[in-house]
Short mmCIF file of C-alpha atoms and ligand atoms in Angstrom, two decimals:
data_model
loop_
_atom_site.label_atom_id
_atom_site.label_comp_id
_atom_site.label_asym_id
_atom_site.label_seq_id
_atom_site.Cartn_x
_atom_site.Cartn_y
_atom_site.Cartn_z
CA UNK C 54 -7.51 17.29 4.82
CA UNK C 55 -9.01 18.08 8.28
CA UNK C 56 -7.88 17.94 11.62
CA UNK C 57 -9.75 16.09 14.46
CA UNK C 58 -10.48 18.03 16.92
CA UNK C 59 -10.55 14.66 19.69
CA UNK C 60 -8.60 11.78 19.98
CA UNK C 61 -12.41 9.72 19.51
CA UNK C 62 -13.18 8.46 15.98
CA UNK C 63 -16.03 10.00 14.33
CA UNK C 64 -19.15 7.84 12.19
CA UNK C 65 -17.86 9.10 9.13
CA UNK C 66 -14.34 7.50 10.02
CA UNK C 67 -15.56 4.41 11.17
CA UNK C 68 -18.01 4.54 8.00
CA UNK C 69 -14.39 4.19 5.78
CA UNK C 70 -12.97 1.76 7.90
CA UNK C 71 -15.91 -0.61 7.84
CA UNK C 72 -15.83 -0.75 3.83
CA UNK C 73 -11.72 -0.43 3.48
CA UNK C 74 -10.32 -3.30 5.63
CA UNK C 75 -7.07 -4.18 6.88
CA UNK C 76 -4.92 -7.29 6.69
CA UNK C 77 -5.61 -8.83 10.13
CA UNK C 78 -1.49 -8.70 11.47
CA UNK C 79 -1.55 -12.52 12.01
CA UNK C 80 -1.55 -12.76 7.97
CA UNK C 81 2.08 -11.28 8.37
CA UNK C 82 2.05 -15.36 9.00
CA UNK C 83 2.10 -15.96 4.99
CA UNK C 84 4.26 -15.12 2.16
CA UNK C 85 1.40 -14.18 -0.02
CA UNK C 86 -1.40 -12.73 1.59
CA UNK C 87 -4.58 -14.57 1.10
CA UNK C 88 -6.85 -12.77 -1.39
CA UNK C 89 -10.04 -11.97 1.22
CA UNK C 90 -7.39 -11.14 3.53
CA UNK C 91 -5.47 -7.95 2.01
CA UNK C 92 -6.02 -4.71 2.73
CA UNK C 93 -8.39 -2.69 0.76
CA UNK C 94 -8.92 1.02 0.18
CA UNK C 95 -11.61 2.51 -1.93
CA UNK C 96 -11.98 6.07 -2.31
CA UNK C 97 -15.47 6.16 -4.21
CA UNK C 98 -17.41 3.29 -5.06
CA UNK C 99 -16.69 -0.41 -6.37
CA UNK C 100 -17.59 0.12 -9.69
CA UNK C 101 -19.71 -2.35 -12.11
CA UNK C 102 -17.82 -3.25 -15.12
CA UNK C 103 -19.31 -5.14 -18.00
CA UNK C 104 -15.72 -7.73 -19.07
CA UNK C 105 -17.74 -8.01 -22.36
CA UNK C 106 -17.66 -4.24 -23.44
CA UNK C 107 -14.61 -3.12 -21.51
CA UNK C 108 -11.72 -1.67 -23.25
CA UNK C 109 -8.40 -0.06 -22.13
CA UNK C 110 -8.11 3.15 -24.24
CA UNK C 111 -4.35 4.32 -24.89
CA UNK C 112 -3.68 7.31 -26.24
CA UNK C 113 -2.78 10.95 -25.81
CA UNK C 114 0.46 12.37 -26.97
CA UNK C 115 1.21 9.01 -28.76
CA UNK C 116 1.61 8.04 -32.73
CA UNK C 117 -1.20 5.76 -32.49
CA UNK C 118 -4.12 5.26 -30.07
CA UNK C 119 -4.38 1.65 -29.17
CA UNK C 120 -7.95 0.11 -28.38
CA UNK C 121 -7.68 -3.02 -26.08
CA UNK C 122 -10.07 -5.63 -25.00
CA UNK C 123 -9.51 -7.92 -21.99
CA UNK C 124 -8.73 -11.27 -24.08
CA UNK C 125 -5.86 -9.18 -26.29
CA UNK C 126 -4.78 -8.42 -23.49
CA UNK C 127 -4.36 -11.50 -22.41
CA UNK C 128 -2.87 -13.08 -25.90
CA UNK C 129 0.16 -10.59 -24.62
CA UNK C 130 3.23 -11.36 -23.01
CA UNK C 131 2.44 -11.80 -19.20
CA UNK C 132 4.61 -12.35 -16.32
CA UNK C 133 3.67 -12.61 -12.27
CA UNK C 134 5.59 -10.71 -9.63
CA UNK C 135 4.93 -10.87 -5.91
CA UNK C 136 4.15 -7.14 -4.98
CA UNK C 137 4.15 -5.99 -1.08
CA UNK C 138 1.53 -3.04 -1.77
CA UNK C 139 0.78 -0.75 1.42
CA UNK C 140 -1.60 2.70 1.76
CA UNK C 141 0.54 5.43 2.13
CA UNK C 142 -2.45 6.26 4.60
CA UNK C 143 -1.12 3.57 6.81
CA UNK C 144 -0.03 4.51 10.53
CA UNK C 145 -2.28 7.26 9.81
CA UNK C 146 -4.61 7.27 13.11
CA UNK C 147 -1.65 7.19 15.57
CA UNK C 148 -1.26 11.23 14.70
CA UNK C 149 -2.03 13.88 16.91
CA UNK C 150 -3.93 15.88 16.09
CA UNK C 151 -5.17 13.06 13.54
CA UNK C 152 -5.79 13.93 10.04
CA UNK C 153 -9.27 13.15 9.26
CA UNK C 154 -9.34 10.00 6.35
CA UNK C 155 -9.52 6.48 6.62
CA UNK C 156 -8.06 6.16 10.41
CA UNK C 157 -5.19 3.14 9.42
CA UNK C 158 -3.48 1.72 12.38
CA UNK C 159 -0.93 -0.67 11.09
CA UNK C 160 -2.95 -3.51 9.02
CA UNK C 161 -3.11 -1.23 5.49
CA UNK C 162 -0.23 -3.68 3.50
CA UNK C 163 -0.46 -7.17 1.99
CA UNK C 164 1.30 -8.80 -0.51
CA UNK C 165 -0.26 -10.48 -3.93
CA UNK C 166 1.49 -12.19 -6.83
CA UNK C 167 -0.42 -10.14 -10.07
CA UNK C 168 -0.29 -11.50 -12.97
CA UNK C 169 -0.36 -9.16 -16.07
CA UNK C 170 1.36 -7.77 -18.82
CA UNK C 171 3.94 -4.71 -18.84
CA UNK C 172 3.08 -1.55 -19.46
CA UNK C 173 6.15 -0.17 -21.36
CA UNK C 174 5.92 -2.31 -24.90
CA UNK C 175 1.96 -1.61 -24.93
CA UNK C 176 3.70 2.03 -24.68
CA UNK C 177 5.74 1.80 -27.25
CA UNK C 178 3.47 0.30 -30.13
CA UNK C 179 1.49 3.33 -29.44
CA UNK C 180 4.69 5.46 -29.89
CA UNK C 181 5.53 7.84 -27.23
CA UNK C 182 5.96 11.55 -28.60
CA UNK C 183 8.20 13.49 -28.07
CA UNK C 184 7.81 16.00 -25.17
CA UNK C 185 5.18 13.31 -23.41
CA UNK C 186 6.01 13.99 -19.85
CA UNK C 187 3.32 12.45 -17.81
CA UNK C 188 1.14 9.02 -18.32
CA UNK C 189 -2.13 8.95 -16.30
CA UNK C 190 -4.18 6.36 -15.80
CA UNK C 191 -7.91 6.84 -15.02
CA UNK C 192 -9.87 4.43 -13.31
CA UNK C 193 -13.51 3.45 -14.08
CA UNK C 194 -14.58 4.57 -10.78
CA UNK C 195 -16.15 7.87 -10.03
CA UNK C 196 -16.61 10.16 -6.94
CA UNK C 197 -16.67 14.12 -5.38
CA UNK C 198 -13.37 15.25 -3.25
CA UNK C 199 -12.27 18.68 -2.41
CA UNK C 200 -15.72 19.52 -3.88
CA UNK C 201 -14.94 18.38 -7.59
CA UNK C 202 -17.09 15.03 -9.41
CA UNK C 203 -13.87 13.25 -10.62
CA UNK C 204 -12.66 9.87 -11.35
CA UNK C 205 -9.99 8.31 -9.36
CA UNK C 206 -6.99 9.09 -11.60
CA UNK C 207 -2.96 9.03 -10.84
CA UNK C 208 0.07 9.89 -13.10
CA UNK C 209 3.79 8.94 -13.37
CA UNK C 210 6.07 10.44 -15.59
CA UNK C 211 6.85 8.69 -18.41
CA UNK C 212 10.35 7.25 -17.42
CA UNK C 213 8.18 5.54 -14.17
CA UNK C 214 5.95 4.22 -16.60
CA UNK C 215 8.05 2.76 -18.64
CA UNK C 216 9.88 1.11 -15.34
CA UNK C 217 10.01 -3.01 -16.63
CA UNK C 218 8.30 -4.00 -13.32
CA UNK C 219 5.06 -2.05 -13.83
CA UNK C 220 2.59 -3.96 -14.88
CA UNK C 221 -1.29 -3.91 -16.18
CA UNK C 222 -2.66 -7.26 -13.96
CA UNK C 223 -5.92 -8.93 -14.39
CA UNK C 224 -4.95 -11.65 -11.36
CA UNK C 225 -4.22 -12.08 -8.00
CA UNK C 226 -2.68 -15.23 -6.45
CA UNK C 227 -3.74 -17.27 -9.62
CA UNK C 228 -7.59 -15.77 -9.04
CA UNK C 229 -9.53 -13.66 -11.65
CA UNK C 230 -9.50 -9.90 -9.60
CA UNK C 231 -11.80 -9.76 -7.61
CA UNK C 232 -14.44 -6.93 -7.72
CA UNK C 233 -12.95 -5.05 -5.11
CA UNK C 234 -9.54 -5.11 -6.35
CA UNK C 235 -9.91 -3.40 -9.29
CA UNK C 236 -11.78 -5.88 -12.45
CA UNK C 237 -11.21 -6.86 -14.83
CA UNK C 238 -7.65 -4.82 -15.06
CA UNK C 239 -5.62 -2.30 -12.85
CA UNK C 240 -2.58 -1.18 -12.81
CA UNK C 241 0.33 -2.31 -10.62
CA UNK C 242 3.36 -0.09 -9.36
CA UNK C 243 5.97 -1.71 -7.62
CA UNK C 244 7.96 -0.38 -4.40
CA UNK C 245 5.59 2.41 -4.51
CA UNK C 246 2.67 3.25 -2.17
CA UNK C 247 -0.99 2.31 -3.11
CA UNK C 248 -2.17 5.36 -4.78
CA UNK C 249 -0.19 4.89 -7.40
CA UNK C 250 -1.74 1.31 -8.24
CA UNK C 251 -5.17 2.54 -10.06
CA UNK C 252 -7.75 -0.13 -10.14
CA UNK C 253 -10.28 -0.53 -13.01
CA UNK C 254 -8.22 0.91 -15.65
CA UNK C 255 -9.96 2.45 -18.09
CA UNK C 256 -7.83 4.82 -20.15
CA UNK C 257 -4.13 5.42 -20.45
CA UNK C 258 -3.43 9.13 -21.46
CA UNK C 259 0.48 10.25 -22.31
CA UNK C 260 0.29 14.01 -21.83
CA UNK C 261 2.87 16.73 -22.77
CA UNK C 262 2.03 18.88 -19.87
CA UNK C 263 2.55 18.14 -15.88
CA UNK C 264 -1.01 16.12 -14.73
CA UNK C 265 -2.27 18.62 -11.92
CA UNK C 266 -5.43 16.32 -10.77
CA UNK C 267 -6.48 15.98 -7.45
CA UNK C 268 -4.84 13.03 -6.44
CA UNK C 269 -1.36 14.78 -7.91
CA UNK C 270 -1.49 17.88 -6.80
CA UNK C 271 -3.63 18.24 -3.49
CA UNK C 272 -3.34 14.38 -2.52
CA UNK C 273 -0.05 12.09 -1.55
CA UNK C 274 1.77 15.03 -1.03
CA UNK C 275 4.14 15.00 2.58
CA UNK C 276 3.45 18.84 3.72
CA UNK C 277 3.57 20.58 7.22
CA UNK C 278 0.77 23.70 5.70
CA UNK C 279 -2.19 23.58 3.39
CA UNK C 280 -0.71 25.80 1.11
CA UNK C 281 2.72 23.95 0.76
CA UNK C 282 3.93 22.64 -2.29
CA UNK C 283 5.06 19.37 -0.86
CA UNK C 284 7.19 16.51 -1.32
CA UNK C 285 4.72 13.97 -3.28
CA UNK C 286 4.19 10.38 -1.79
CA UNK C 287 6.62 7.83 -4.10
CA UNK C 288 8.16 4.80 -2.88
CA UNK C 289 7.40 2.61 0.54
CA UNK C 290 9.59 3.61 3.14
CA UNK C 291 11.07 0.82 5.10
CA UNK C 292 8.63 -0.81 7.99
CA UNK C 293 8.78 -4.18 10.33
CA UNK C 294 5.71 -5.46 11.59
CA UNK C 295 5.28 -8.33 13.50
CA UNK C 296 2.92 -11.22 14.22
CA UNK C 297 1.04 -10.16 17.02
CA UNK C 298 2.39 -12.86 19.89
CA UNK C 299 0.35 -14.92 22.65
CA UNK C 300 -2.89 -14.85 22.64
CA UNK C 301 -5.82 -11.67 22.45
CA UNK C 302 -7.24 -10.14 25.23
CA UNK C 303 -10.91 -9.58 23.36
CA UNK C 304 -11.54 -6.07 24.14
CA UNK C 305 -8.54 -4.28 24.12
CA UNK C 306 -6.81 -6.68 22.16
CA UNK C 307 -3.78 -6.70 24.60
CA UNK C 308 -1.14 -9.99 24.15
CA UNK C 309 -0.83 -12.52 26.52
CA UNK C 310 2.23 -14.87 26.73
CA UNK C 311 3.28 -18.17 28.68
CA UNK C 312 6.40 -17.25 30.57
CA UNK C 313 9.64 -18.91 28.43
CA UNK C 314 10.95 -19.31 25.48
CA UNK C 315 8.86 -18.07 22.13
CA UNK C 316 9.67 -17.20 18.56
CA UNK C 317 8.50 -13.83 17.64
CA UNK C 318 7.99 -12.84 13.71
CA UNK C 319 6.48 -10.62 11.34
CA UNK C 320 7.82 -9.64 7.96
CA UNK C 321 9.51 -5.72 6.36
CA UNK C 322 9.99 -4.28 3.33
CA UNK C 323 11.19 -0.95 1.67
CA UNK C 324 9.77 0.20 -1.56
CA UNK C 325 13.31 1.64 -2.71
CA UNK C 326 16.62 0.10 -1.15
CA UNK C 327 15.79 -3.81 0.26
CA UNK C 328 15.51 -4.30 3.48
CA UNK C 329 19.11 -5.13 5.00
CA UNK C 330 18.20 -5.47 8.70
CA UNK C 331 15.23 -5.70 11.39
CA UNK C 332 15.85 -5.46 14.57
CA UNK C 333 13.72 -6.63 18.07
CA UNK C 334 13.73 -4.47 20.98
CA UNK C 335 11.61 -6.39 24.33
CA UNK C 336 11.90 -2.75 26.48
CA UNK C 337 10.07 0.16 24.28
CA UNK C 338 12.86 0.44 22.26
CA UNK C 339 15.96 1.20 24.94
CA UNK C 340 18.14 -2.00 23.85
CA UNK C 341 18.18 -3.66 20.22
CA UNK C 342 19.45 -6.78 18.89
CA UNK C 343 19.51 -8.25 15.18
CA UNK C 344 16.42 -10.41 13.95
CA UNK C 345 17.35 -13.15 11.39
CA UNK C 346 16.13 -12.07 8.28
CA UNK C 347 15.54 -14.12 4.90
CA UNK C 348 15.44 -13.42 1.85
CA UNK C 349 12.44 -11.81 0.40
CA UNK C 350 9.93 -13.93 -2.05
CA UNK C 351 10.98 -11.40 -4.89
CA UNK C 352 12.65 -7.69 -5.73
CA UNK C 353 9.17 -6.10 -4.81
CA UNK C 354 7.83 -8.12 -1.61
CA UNK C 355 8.56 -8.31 1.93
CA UNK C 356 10.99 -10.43 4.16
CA UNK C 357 10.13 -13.13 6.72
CA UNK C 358 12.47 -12.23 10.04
CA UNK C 359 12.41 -14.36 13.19
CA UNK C 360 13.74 -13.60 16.54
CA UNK C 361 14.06 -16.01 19.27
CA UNK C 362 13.18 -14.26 22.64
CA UNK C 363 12.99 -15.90 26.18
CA UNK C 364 10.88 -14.29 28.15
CA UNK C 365 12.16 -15.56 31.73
CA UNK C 366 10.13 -13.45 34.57
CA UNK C 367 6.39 -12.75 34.35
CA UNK C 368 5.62 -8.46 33.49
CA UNK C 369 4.55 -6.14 30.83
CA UNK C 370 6.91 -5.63 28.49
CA UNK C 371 6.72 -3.30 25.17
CA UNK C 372 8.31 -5.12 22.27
CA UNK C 373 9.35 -3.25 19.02
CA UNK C 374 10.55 -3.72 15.73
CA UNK C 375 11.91 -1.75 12.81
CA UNK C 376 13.86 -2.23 9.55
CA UNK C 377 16.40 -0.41 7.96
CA UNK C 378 17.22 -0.59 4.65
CA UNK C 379 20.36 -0.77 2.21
CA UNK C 380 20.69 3.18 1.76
CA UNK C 381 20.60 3.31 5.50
CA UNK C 382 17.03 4.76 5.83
CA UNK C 383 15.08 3.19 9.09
CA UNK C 384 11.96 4.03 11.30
CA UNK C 385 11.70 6.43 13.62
CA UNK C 386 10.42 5.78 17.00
CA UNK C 387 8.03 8.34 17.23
CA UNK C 388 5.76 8.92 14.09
CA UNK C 389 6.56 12.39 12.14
CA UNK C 390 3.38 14.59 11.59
CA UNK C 391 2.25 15.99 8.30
CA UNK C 392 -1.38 17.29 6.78
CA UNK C 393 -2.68 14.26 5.21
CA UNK C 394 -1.37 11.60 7.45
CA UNK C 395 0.83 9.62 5.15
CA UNK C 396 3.89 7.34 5.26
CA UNK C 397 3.89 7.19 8.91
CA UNK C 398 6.47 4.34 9.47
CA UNK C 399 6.84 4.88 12.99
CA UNK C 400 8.31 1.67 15.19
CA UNK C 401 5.32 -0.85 15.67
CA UNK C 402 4.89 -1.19 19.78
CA UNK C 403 2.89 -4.05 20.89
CA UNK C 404 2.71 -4.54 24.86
CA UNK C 405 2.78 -7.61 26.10
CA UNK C 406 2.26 -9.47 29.50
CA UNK C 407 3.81 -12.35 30.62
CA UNK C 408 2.15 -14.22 32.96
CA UNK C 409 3.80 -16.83 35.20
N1 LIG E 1797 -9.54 3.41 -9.37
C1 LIG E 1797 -9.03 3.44 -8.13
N2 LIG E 1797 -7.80 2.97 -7.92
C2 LIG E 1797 -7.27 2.98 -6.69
C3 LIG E 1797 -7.96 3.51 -5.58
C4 LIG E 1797 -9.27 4.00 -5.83
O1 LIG E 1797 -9.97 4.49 -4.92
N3 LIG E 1797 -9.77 3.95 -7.10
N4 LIG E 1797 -7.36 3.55 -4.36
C5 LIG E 1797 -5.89 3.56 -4.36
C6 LIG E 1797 -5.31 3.43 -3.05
S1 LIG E 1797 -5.28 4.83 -2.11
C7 LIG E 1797 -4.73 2.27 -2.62
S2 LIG E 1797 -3.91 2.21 -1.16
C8 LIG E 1797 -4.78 1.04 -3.45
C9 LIG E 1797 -5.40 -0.10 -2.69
O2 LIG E 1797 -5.46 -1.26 -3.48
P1 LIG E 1797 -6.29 -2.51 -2.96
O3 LIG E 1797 -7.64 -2.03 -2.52
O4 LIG E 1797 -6.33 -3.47 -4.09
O5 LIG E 1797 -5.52 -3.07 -1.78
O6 LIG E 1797 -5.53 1.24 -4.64
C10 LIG E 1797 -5.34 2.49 -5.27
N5 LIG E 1797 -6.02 2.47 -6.53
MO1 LIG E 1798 -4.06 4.36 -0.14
#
């Protein structure tokens, strides 16, 4: 990935970030985020997909290759599960210097109830092989990076595939998927960042060799140095955001508040260990105190928290929030660089004034 050589946004940037939205922050407001409402991130183009002819393809390094259309899979066992999904690009435009991608602040997370059918039994009437080591997934979608035509394609190895919460959904919030959310089927990882989640599923390939693809190898990978092995991108690390308090300035966006009392909220999660705490900070992050936290709509989706804060002399004031989670992993308060930009979970700062 390239380096910006200015703090200014380019065209190109602003070209991504005009077709891959964000979650506006005052949907942190609702439990499940509103379907026109969650983030969205697109690496090619929306592809056209005929329901009629589509198939899933399964096969590979299996016993038997399985053939699927959209109303068997259907006729299968389906569950829903509430799924806080966030680009591991998110956070990504506060870097310096800033990697050059889609230029996230904060808004790329939502949360969706999918409804669909788990992967691992559909993997197991095909009959895993032994020595199967990887399962990608390719998506219908097609595009050039790093200077290769490709389709957008992720693996897991097979003991994350056959995790029970990973699921093949062809719903969100009791809706048909929408185009841009990956129709008629993608796939859904849980507690893990949005790359892994392929939309418009096409084929499922068990492989008996390490996938080396693009989006494996070169992509979602935490390094310092191009040619760096790196640590690749897995599960969400924790993050707090809150609802963004007051009212808008319209430029700059800056919050206004009413001097006294007000209820400040937002909502965290952690892709690995729960969330076990968020804490509220009203002075950039010198003094800290707890947040009431409940408990989370399901294993996979964020918390509500609430903190009641009187603000009792007009000012500017910087208020903050982070999370920590139950294996004691938190946010840091000032974002950690790497090469592509990714899982940036720095402490959210919003600046407020209070005006008398
Ligand atoms: N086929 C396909 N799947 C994809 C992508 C893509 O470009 N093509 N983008 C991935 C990325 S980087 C993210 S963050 C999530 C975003 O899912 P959403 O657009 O439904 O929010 O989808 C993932 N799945
Ligand atoms: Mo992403």
């Amino acid at each position: 990935m390239a380096l910006a050589d200015s703090d200014e946004i380019t065209l190109e940037e602003l070209q991504l970030a005009a077709r891959n939205h964000g979650m506006p922050l005052e949907a942190l407001r609702y439990p499940l985020t509103p379907v026109g409402l969650h983030y969205l991130l697109t690496h090619y183009d929306i592809p056209a997909v005929d329901p009629a002819s589509w198939r899933l393809e399964v096969g590979g390094h299996v016993e038997r290759a399985l053939s699927l259309s959209l109303d068997e899979l259907r006729a299968r066992r389906h569950v829903r599960l509430p799924v806080t999904m966030e680009c591991a690009g998110n956070g990504r435009a506060a870097l310096s210097p800033r990697p050059v991608s889609q230029p996230w602040l904060l808004e790329a997370v939502g949360t969706a109830e999918w409804r669909g059918t788990p992967l691992r039994p559909l993997l197991e009437e095909a009959g895993i092989l032994a020595g199967a080591v990887d399962v990608l997934f390719t998506g219908l979608d097609r595009g050039v990076e790093a200077d290769v035509e490709q389709a957008y394609e992720r693996s897991l190895s097979t003991a994350d595939a056959l995790r029970d919460e990973v699921l093949l959904a062809w719903e969100i919030n009791g809706e048909a998927l929408p185009p841009q959310h990956g129709f008629p089927l993608r796939l859904v990882v849980p507690g893990w960042y949005g790359m892994a989640s392929v939309k418009w599923l096409g084929r499922i390939t068990v492989l008996d060799h390490p996938y080396e693809g693009y989006q494996q190898r070169s992509a979602y990978r935490l390094r310092q140095v191009e040619d760096e092995d790196g640590e690749p991108l897995t599960r969400l690390r924790p993050r707090a955001l809150m609802v963004p308090p007051g009212v808008p300035e319209f430029m700059s966006r800056r919050r206004i508040l009413d001097l006294g009392p007000c209820v400040l909220e937002g909502r965290a999660w952690s892709g690995g260990d729960p969330v076990v705490s968020v804490e509220m900070s009203t002075d950039g992050g010198s003094t800290w105190a707890a947040a009431e936290l409940a408990e989370p709509p399901g294993a996979f989706a964020w918390s509500a928290w609430r903190f009641e804060w009187d603000a009792s002399a007009p000012g500017e004031y910087m208020l903050c929030c982070r999370a920590r989670n139950g294996a004691g992993a938190g946010q840091p308060l000032e974002a950690l660089w790497n090469l592509g930009g990714y899982a940036n979970n720095a402490v959210q700062r919003v600046p407020v004034t209070i005006r008398p």
